[in-house]
């Protein structure tokens, strides 16, 4: 259980760092000239989605690591997942991150802690992305008046 908790906290910190860095890279560009402001906002949305995908991959890698440990470690199981099959881990991770739930693969045992931490992380980071996008759109989406 301690190994799952430790790995969960590491994933949480890595994902917050990825998100923070993504916004840090986007903010100076957003403060630049107002020309092509809609393209800038669109680029920001694409970049934020890419950050979310990286974060999903971080948790998927953690799941893959835990799923391949011997049963004696008692980290739990992902019932229905094929050991070492990346699409299964990405599926479970994406479902947890977006809090959509599971259909074909079920977490059992201590690994559920990782799934819960990912769900909470995803919820907070998606809300952070939404507020960032809202602020950028409020600032840069509106077209300047003609002739001005």
mmCIF file of C-alpha atoms in Angstrom, residues 78-139:
data_model
loop_
_atom_site.group_PDB
_atom_site.id
_atom_site.type_symbol
_atom_site.label_atom_id
_atom_site.label_comp_id
_atom_site.label_asym_id
_atom_site.label_seq_id
_atom_site.Cartn_x
_atom_site.Cartn_y
_atom_site.Cartn_z
ATOM 1 C CA UNK A 78 -6.536 -4.302 -13.061
ATOM 2 C CA UNK A 79 -8.976 -7.086 -13.819
ATOM 3 C CA UNK A 80 -9.555 -7.364 -17.533
ATOM 4 C CA UNK A 81 -6.302 -5.614 -18.489
ATOM 5 C CA UNK A 82 -3.557 -7.445 -20.349
ATOM 6 C CA UNK A 83 -0.222 -7.157 -18.542
ATOM 7 C CA UNK A 84 2.105 -4.929 -20.555
ATOM 8 C CA UNK A 85 -0.567 -3.822 -23.062
ATOM 9 C CA UNK A 86 -0.253 -0.004 -23.187
ATOM 10 C CA UNK A 87 -3.722 0.724 -24.642
ATOM 11 C CA UNK A 88 -5.345 -0.921 -21.608
ATOM 12 C CA UNK A 89 -3.445 1.337 -19.215
ATOM 13 C CA UNK A 90 -4.159 4.425 -21.293
ATOM 14 C CA UNK A 91 -7.856 3.514 -21.367
ATOM 15 C CA UNK A 92 -8.077 3.074 -17.594
ATOM 16 C CA UNK A 93 -6.062 6.229 -17.034
ATOM 17 C CA UNK A 94 -8.214 8.328 -19.371
ATOM 18 C CA UNK A 95 -11.408 7.021 -17.780
ATOM 19 C CA UNK A 96 -10.098 7.806 -14.299
ATOM 20 C CA UNK A 97 -8.682 11.237 -15.229
ATOM 21 C CA UNK A 98 -11.952 12.326 -16.810
ATOM 22 C CA UNK A 99 -14.004 10.625 -14.055
ATOM 23 C CA UNK A 100 -16.074 8.757 -16.637
ATOM 24 C CA UNK A 101 -15.853 5.430 -14.811
ATOM 25 C CA UNK A 102 -14.905 1.967 -15.958
ATOM 26 C CA UNK A 103 -16.594 -0.525 -18.176
ATOM 27 C CA UNK A 104 -14.245 -3.298 -19.231
ATOM 28 C CA UNK A 105 -11.325 -3.038 -16.791
ATOM 29 C CA UNK A 106 -11.825 -2.946 -13.039
ATOM 30 C CA UNK A 107 -9.221 -1.880 -10.475
ATOM 31 C CA UNK A 108 -9.033 -4.149 -7.416
ATOM 32 C CA UNK A 109 -7.001 -3.710 -4.254
ATOM 33 C CA UNK A 110 -4.525 -0.980 -3.391
ATOM 34 C CA UNK A 111 -4.205 0.235 -6.988
ATOM 35 C CA UNK A 112 -7.612 1.845 -6.471
ATOM 36 C CA UNK A 113 -5.812 4.538 -4.481
ATOM 37 C CA UNK A 114 -3.848 5.507 -7.611
ATOM 38 C CA UNK A 115 -7.117 5.578 -9.574
ATOM 39 C CA UNK A 116 -8.748 7.820 -6.959
ATOM 40 C CA UNK A 117 -5.820 10.222 -6.853
ATOM 41 C CA UNK A 118 -5.890 10.403 -10.651
ATOM 42 C CA UNK A 119 -9.613 11.179 -10.665
ATOM 43 C CA UNK A 120 -9.152 14.003 -8.169
ATOM 44 C CA UNK A 121 -6.106 15.289 -10.050
ATOM 45 C CA UNK A 122 -7.970 15.246 -13.347
ATOM 46 C CA UNK A 123 -10.938 17.067 -11.856
ATOM 47 C CA UNK A 124 -8.759 19.847 -10.434
ATOM 48 C CA UNK A 125 -6.544 20.201 -13.525
ATOM 49 C CA UNK A 126 -9.495 20.264 -15.925
ATOM 50 C CA UNK A 127 -11.061 23.016 -13.807
ATOM 51 C CA UNK A 128 -7.741 24.897 -13.810
ATOM 52 C CA UNK A 129 -7.598 24.584 -17.597
ATOM 53 C CA UNK A 130 -11.162 25.808 -17.965
ATOM 54 C CA UNK A 131 -10.537 28.895 -15.846
ATOM 55 C CA UNK A 132 -7.288 29.661 -17.696
ATOM 56 C CA UNK A 133 -9.041 29.309 -21.051
ATOM 57 C CA UNK A 134 -11.920 31.497 -19.890
ATOM 58 C CA UNK A 135 -9.541 34.252 -18.806
ATOM 59 C CA UNK A 136 -7.602 34.074 -22.072
ATOM 60 C CA UNK A 137 -10.777 34.189 -24.144
ATOM 61 C CA UNK A 138 -12.152 37.093 -22.133
ATOM 62 C CA UNK A 139 -8.921 38.980 -22.755
#
